[in-house]
Short mmCIF file of N, CA and C in Angstrom, two decimals:
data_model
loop_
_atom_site.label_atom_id
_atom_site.label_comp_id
_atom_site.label_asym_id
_atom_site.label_seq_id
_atom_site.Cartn_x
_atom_site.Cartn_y
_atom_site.Cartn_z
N UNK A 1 12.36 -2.15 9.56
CA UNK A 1 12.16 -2.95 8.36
C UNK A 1 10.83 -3.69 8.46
N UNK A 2 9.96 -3.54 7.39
CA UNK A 2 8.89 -4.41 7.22
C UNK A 2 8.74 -6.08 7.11
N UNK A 3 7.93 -6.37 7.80
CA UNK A 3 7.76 -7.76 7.66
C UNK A 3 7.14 -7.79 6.59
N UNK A 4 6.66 -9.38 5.62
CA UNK A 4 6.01 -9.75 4.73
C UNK A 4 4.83 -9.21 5.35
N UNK A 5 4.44 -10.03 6.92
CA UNK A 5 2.92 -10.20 7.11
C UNK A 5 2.90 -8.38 7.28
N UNK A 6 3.25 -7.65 7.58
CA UNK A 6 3.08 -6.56 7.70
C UNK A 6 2.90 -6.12 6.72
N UNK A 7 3.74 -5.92 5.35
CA UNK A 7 3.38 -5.09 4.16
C UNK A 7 1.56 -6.32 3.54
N UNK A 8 1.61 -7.37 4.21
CA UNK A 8 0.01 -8.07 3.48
C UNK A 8 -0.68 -7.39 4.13
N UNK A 9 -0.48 -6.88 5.26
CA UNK A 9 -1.89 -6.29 6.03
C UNK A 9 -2.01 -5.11 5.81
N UNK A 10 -1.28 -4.40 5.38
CA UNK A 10 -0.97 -2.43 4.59
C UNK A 10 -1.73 -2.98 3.42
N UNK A 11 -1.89 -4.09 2.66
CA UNK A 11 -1.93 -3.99 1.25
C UNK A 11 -3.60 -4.15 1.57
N UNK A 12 -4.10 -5.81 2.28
CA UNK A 12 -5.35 -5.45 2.37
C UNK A 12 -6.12 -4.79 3.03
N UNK A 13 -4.97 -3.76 4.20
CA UNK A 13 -5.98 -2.58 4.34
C UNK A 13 -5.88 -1.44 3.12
N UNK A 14 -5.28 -1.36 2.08
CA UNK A 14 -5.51 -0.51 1.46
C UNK A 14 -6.27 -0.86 0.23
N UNK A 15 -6.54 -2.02 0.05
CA UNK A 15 -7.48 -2.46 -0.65
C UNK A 15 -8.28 -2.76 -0.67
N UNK A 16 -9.26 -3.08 0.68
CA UNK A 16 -10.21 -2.71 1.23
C UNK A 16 -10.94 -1.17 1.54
N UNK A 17 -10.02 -1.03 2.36
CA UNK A 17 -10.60 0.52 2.85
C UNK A 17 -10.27 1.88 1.97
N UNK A 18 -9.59 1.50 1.28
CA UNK A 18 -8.87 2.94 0.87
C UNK A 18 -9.93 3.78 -0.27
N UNK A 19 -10.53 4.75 -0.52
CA UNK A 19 -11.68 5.85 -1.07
C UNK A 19 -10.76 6.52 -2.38
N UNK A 20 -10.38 5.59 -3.38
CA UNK A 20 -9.74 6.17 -4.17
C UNK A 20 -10.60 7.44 -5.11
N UNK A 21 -9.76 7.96 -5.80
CA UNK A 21 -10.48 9.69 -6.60
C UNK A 21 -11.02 8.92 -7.73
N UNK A 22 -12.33 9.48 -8.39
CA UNK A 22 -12.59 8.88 -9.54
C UNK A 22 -11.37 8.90 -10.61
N UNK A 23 -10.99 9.67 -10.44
CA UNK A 23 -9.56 9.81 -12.10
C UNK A 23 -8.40 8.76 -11.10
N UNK A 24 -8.32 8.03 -10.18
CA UNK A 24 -7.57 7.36 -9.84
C UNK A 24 -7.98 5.54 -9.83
N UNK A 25 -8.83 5.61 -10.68
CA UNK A 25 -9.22 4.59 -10.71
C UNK A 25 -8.18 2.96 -11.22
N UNK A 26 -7.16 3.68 -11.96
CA UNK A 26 -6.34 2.67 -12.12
C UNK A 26 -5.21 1.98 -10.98
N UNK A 27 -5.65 2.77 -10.21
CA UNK A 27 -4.47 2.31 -9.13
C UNK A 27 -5.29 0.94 -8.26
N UNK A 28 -6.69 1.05 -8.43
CA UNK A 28 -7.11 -0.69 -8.24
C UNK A 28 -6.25 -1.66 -8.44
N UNK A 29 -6.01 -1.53 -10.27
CA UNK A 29 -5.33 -2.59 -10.58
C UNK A 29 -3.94 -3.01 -10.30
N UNK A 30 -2.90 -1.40 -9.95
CA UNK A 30 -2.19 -1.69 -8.91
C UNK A 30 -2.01 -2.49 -8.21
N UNK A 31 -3.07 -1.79 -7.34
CA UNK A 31 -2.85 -2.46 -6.00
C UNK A 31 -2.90 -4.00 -5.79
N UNK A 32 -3.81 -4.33 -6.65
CA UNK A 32 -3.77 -6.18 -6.95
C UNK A 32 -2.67 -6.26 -7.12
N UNK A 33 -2.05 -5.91 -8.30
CA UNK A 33 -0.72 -6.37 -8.88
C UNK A 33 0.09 -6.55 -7.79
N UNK A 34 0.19 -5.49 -6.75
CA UNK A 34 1.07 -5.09 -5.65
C UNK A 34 0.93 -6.19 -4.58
N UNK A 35 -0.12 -6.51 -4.58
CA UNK A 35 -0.68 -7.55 -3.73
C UNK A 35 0.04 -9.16 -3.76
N UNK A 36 -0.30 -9.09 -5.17
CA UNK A 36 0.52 -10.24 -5.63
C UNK A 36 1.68 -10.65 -5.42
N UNK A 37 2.22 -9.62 -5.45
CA UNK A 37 3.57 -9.38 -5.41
C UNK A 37 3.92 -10.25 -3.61
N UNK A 38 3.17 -9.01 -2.81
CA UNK A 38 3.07 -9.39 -1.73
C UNK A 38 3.52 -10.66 -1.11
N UNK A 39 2.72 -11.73 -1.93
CA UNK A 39 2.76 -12.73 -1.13
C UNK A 39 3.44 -14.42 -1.82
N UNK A 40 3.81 -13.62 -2.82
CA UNK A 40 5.08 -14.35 -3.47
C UNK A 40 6.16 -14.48 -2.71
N UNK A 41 6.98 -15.80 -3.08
CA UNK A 41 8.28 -16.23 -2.37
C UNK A 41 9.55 -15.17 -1.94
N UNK A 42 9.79 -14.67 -3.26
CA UNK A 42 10.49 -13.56 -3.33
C UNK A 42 10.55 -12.12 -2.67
N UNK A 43 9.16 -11.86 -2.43
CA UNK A 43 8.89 -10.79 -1.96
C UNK A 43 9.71 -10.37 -1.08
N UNK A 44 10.36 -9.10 -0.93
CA UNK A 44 11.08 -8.76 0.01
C UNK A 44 11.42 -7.26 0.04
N UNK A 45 12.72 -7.24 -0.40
CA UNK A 45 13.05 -5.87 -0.77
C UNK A 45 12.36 -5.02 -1.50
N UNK A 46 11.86 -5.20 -2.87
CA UNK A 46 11.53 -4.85 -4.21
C UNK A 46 10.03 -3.66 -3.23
N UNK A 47 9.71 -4.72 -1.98
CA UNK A 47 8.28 -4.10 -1.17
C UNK A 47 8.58 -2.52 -1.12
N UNK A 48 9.68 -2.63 -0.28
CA UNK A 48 10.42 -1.39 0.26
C UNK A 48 10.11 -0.19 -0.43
N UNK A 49 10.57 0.14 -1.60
CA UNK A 49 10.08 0.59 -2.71
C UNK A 49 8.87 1.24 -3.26
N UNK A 50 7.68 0.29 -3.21
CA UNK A 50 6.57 0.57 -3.03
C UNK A 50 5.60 0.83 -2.20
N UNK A 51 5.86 0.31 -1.11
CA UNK A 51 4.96 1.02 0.45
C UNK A 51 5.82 1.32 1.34
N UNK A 52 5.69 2.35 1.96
CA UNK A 52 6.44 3.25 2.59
C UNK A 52 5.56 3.75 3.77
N UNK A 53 6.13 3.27 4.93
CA UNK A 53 4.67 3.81 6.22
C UNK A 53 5.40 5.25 6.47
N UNK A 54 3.99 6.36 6.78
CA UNK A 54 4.79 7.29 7.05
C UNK A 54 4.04 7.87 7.95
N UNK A 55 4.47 9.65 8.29
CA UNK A 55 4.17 9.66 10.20
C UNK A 55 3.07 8.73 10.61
N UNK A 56 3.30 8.20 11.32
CA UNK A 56 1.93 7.00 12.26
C UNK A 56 1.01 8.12 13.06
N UNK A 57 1.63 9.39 13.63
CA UNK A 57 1.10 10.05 14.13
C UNK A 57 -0.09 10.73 13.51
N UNK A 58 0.02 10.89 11.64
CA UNK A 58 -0.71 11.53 10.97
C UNK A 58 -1.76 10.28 10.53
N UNK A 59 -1.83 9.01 10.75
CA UNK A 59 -2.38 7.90 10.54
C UNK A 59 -2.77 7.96 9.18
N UNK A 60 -1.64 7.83 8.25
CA UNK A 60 -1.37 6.92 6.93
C UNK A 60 -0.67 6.51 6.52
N UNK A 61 -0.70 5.85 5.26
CA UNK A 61 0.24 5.23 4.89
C UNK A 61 0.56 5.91 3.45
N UNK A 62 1.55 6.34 2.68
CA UNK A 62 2.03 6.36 1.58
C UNK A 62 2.51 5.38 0.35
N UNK A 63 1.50 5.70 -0.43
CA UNK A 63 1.68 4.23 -1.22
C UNK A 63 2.51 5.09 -2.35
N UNK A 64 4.00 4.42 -3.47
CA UNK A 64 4.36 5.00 -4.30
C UNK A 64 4.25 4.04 -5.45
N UNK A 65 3.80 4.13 -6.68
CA UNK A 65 3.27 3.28 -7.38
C UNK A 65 4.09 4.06 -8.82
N UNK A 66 5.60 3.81 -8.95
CA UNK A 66 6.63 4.48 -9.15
C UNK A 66 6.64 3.80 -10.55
N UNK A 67 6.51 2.69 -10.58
CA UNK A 67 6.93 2.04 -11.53
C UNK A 67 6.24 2.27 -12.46
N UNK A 68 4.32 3.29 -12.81
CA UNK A 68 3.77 3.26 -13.62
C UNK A 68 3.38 4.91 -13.46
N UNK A 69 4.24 5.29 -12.72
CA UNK A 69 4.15 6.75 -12.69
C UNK A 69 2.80 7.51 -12.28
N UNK A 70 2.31 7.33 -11.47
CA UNK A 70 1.14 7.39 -10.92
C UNK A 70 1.16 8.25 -9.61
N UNK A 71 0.09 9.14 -9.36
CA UNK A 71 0.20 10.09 -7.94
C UNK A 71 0.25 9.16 -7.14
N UNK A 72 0.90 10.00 -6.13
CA UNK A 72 0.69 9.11 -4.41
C UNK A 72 -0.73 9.47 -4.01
N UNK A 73 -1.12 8.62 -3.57
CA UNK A 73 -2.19 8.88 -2.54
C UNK A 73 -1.88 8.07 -1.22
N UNK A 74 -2.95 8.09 -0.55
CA UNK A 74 -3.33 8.11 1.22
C UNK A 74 -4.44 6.62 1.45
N UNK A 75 -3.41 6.11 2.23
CA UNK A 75 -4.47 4.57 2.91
C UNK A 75 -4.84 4.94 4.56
N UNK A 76 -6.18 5.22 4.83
CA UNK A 76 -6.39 6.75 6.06
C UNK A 76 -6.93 5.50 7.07
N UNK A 77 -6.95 6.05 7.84
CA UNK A 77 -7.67 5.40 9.36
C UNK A 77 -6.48 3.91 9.53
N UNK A 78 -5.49 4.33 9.28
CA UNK A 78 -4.36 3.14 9.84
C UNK A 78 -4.82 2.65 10.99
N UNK A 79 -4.14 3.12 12.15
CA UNK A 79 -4.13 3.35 13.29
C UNK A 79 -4.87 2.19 13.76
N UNK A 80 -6.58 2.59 13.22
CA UNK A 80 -7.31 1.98 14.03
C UNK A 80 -7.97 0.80 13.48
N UNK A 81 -6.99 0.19 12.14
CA UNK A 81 -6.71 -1.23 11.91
C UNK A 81 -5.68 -2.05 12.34
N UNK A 82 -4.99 -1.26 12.31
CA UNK A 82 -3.70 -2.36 12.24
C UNK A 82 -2.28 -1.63 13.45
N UNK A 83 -2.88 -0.82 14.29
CA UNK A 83 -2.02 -0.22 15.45
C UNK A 83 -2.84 -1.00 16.92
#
């Protein structure tokens, strides 16, 4: 199970680092939104949902941005932020 401080540090590494596709440009605003979310009182479960770490071995993360129906993409070079 994810910690808060854990899903904040997935979020601003993926909002920092992450090389989104030009036609993916809306998932910026996402990711703020997501961010926000983040670090609100409430935050908890609802996270679960939306970031999802997956193989560590393949070093990324899977972001699902479900609620606005949007592709998954890839937050790359994990590892060698936040491992």
């Amino acid at each position: 199970m994810h910690t808060l401080s854990q899903y904040q540090q997935i979020c601003k590494f993926c909002t920092d680092e992450l090389e989104i596709p030009s036609e993916w440009n809306e998932l910026q605003d996402l990711l703020r939104g997501v961010c926000s979310w983040f670090t609100t009182p409430n935050a908890s479960l609802e996270c679960t949902g939306i970031v999802n770490t997956a193989d560590m071995n393949f070093s990324y993360i899977e972001v699902y941005p479900y609620l606005v129906n949007l592709k998954t993409f890839y937050c790359k070079r994990y590892e060698k932020n936040y491992i």
